[in-house]
Short mmCIF file of C-alpha atoms in Angstrom, two decimals:
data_model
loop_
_atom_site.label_atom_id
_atom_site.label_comp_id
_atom_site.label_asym_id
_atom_site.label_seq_id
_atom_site.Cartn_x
_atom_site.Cartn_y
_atom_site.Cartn_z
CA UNK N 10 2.38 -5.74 13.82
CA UNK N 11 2.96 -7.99 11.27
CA UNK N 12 1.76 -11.48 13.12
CA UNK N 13 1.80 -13.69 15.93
CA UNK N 14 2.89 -17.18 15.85
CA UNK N 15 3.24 -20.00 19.12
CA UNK N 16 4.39 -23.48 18.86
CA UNK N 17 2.32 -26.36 18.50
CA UNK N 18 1.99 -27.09 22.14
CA UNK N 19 0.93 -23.82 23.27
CA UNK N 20 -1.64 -23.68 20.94
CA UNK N 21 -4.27 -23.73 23.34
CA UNK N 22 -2.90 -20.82 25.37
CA UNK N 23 -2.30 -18.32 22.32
CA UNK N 24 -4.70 -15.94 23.60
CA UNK N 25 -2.84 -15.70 27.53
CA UNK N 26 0.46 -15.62 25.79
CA UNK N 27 -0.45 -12.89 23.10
CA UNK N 28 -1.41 -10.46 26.03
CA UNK N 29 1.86 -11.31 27.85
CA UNK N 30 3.43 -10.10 24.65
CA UNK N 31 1.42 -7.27 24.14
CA UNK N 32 1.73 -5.88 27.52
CA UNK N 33 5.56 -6.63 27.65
CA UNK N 34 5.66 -4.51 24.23
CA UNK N 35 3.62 -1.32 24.61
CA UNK N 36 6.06 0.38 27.13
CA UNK N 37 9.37 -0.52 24.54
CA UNK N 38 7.20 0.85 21.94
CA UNK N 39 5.68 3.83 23.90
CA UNK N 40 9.22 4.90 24.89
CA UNK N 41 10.32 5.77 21.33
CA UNK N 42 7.64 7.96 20.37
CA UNK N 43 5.00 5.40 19.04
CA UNK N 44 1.52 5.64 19.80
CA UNK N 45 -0.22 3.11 17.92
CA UNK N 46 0.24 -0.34 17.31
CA UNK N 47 -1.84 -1.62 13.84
CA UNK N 48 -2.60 -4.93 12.27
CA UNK N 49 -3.50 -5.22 8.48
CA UNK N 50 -5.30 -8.28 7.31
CA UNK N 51 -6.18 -9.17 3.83
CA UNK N 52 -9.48 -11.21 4.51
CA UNK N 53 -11.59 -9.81 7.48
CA UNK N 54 -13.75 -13.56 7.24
CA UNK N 55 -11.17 -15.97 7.04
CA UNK N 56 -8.13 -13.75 8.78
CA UNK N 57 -8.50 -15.84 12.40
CA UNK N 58 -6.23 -13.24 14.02
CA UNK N 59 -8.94 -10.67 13.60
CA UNK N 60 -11.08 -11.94 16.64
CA UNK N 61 -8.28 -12.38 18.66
CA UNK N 62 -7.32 -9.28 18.26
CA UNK N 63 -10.15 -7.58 18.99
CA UNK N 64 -10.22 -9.65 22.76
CA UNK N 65 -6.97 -7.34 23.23
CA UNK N 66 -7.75 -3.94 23.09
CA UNK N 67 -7.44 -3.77 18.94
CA UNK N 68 -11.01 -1.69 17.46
CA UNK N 69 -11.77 -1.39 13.51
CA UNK N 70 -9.85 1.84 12.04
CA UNK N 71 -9.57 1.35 8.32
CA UNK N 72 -11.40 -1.38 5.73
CA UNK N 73 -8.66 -2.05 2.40
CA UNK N 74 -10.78 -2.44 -0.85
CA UNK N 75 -9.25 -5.40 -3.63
CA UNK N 76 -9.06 -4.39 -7.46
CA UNK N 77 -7.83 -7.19 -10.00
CA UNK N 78 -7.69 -6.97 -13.82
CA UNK N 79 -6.54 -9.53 -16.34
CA UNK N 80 -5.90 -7.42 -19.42
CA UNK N 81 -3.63 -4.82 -20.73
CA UNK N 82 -6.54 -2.51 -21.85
CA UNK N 83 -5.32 1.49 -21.66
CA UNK N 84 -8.19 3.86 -21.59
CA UNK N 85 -5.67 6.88 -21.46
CA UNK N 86 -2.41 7.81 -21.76
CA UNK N 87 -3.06 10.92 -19.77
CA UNK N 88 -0.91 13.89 -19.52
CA UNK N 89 1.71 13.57 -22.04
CA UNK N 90 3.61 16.71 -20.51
CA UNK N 91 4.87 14.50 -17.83
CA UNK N 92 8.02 12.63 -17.72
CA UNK N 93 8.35 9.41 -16.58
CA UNK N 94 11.52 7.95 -15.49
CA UNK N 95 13.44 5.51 -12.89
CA UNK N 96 13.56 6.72 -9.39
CA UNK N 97 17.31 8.04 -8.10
CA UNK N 98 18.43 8.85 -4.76
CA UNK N 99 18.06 12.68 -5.11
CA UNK N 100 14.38 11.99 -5.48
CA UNK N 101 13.88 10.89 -2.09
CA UNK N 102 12.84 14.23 -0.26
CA UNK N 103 10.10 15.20 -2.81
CA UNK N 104 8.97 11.65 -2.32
CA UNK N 105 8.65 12.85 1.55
CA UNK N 106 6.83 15.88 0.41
CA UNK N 107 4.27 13.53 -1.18
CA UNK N 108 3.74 11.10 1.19
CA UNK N 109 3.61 13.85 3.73
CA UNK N 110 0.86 15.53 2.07
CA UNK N 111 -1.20 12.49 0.94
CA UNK N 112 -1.37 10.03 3.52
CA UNK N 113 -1.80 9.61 7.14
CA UNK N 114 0.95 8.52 8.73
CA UNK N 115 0.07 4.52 9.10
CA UNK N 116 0.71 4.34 5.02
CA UNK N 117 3.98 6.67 4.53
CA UNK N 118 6.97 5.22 3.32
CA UNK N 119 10.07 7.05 4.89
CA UNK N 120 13.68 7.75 3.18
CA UNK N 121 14.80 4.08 4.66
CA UNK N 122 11.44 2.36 2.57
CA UNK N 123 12.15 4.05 -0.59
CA UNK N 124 15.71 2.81 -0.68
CA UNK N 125 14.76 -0.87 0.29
CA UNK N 126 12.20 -0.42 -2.51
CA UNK N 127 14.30 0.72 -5.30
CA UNK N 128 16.56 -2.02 -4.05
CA UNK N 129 13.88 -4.85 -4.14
CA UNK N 130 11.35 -3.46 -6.49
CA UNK N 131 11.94 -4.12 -10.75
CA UNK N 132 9.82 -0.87 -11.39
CA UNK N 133 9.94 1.83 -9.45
CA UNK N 134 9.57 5.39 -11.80
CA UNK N 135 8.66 9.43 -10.75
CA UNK N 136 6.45 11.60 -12.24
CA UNK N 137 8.00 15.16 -12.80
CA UNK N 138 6.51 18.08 -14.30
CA UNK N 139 8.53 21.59 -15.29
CA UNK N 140 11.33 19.67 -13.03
CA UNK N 141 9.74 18.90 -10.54
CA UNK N 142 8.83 15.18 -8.86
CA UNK N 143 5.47 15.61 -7.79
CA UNK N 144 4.20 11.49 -8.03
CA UNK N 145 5.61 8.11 -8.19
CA UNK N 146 4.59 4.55 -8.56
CA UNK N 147 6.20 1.23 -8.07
CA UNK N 148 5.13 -2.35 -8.78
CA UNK N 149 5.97 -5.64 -7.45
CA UNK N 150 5.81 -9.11 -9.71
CA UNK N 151 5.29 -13.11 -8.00
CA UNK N 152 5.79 -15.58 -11.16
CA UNK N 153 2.34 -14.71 -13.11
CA UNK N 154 1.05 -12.09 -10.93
CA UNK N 155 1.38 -8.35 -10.94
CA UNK N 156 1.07 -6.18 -7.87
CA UNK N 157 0.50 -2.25 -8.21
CA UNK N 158 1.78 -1.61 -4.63
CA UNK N 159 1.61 2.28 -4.96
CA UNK N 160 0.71 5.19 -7.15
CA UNK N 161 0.74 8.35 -6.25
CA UNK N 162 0.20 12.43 -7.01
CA UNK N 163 0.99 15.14 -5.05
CA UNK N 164 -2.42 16.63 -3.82
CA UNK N 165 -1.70 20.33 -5.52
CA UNK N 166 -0.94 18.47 -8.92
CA UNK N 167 -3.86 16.39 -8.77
CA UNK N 168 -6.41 16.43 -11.75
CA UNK N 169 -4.66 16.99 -14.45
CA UNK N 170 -4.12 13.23 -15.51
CA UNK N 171 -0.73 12.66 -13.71
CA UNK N 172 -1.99 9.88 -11.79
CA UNK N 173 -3.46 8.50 -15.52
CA UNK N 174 -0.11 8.55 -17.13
CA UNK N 175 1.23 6.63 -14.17
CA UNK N 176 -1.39 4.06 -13.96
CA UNK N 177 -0.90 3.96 -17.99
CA UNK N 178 3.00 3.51 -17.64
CA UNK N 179 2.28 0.82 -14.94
CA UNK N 180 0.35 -1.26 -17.47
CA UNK N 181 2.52 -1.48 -20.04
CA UNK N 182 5.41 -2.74 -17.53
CA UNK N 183 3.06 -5.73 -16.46
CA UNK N 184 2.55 -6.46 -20.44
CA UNK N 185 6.03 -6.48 -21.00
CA UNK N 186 6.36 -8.97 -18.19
CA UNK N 187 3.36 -10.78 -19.73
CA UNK N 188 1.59 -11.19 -16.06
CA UNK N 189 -1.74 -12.79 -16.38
CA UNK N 190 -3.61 -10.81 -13.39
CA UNK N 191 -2.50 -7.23 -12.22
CA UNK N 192 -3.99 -6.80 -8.38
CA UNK N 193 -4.12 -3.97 -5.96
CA UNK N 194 -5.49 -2.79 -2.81
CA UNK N 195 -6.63 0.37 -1.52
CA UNK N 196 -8.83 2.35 1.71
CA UNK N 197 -12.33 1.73 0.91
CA UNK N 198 -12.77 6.13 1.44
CA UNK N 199 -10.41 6.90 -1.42
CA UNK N 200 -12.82 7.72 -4.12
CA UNK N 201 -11.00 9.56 -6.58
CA UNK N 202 -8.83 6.46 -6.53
CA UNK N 203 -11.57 4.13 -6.83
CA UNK N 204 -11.98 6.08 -9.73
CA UNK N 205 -8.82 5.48 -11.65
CA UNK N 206 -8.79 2.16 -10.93
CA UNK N 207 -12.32 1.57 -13.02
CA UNK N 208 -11.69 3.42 -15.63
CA UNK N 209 -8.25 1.49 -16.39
CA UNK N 210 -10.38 -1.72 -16.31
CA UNK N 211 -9.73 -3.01 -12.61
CA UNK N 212 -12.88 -4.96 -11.10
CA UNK N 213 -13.52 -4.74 -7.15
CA UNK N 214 -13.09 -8.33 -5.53
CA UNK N 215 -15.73 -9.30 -2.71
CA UNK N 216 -12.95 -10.05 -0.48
CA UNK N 217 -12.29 -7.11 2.40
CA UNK N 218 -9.77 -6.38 3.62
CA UNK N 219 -9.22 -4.07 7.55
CA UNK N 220 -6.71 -2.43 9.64
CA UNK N 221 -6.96 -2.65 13.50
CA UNK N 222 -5.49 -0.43 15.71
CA UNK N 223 -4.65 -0.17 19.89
CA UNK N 224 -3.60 2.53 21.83
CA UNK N 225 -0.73 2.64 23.11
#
């Protein structure tokens, strides 16, 4: 769910007219499969939605974590072993493998995302070891701003400084585009992320952000 807008008039009845739509879209959704409906929010203060929601059978499931950093600093290269390069088309079902094994499925991209991304995205690279992909990252950029929107490492190649040489790769792209603030978000449980993050420099913003789910 990516919002919910009414005209000016019916401001006053948002609330009735939200249900209607929620009600008249749970069976469409239910009938192909889907089970939950979510709603992501970047500020769970000032997001006005969030209340609502919750008056509609939404509950709490995940709280998102802000990291910013305003320099180009580069702690570690990491694993030099690795090759980095652009994303192709072949890549796409090691990609699957990835996002398969690392996240649940609310955050995977499928083969459809990864070709609107390499489409819309002006970094998008793979990590591969001994030939094979086993992480990626991809980055976004807004005039000034630079947004990490994903890094990640295949769970069984994890600790040996993959996800480093990513992060490292990533910050040299957002010098070369001479961005004054790099920013990021990620599950408030994902310490070994948490982790990387720090050490490359990136400070943790008060602002919270959530994820709401319903039940189809």
């Amino acid at each position: 769910m990516a919002g919910f807008c009414v005209g000016w008039t019916e401001n006053r009845a948002y609330s009735r007219l939200l249900h209607t739509l929620l009600e008249q879209l749970a069976p469409h959704l239910a009938a192909q499969g889907i089970h939950h409906l979510h709603y992501s929010g970047n500020d769970v203060e000032n997001d006005w939605l969030h209340d609502v929601l919750l008056t509609q059978g939404f509950v709490p499931y995940r709280s998102l974590y802000a990291y910013d950093k305003f320099d180009y600093r580069i702690p570690t290269q990491g694993n030099q072993q690795v090759v980095i390069r652009p994303f192709q088309e072949p890549d796409i079902p090691a990609l699957i493998n990835i996002e398969e094994a690392s996240f649940e499925d609310l955050w995977r991209y499928d083969a459809v995302s990864f070709h609107d991304i390499a489409a819309t995205h002006p970094y998008f690279v793979v990590a591969e070891l001994d030939g094979k992909v086993i992480g990626y990252q991809f980055n976004a950029l807004d005039d000034e701003y630079g947004y990490l929107v994903r890094i990640a490492v295949h769970p069984s190649a994890r600790g040996r400084g993959i996800g480093a040489r990513l992060m490292a790769e990533a910050i040299r792209f957002f010098e070369k585009a001479r961005v004054i603030r790099i920013m990021l978000n990620t599950q408030d449980d994902n310490i070994q992320a948490h982790r990387l993050y720090e050490w490359f420099g990136f400070m943790r913003i008060q602002q919270v952000g959530f994820v709401l789910r319903k039940n189809l």
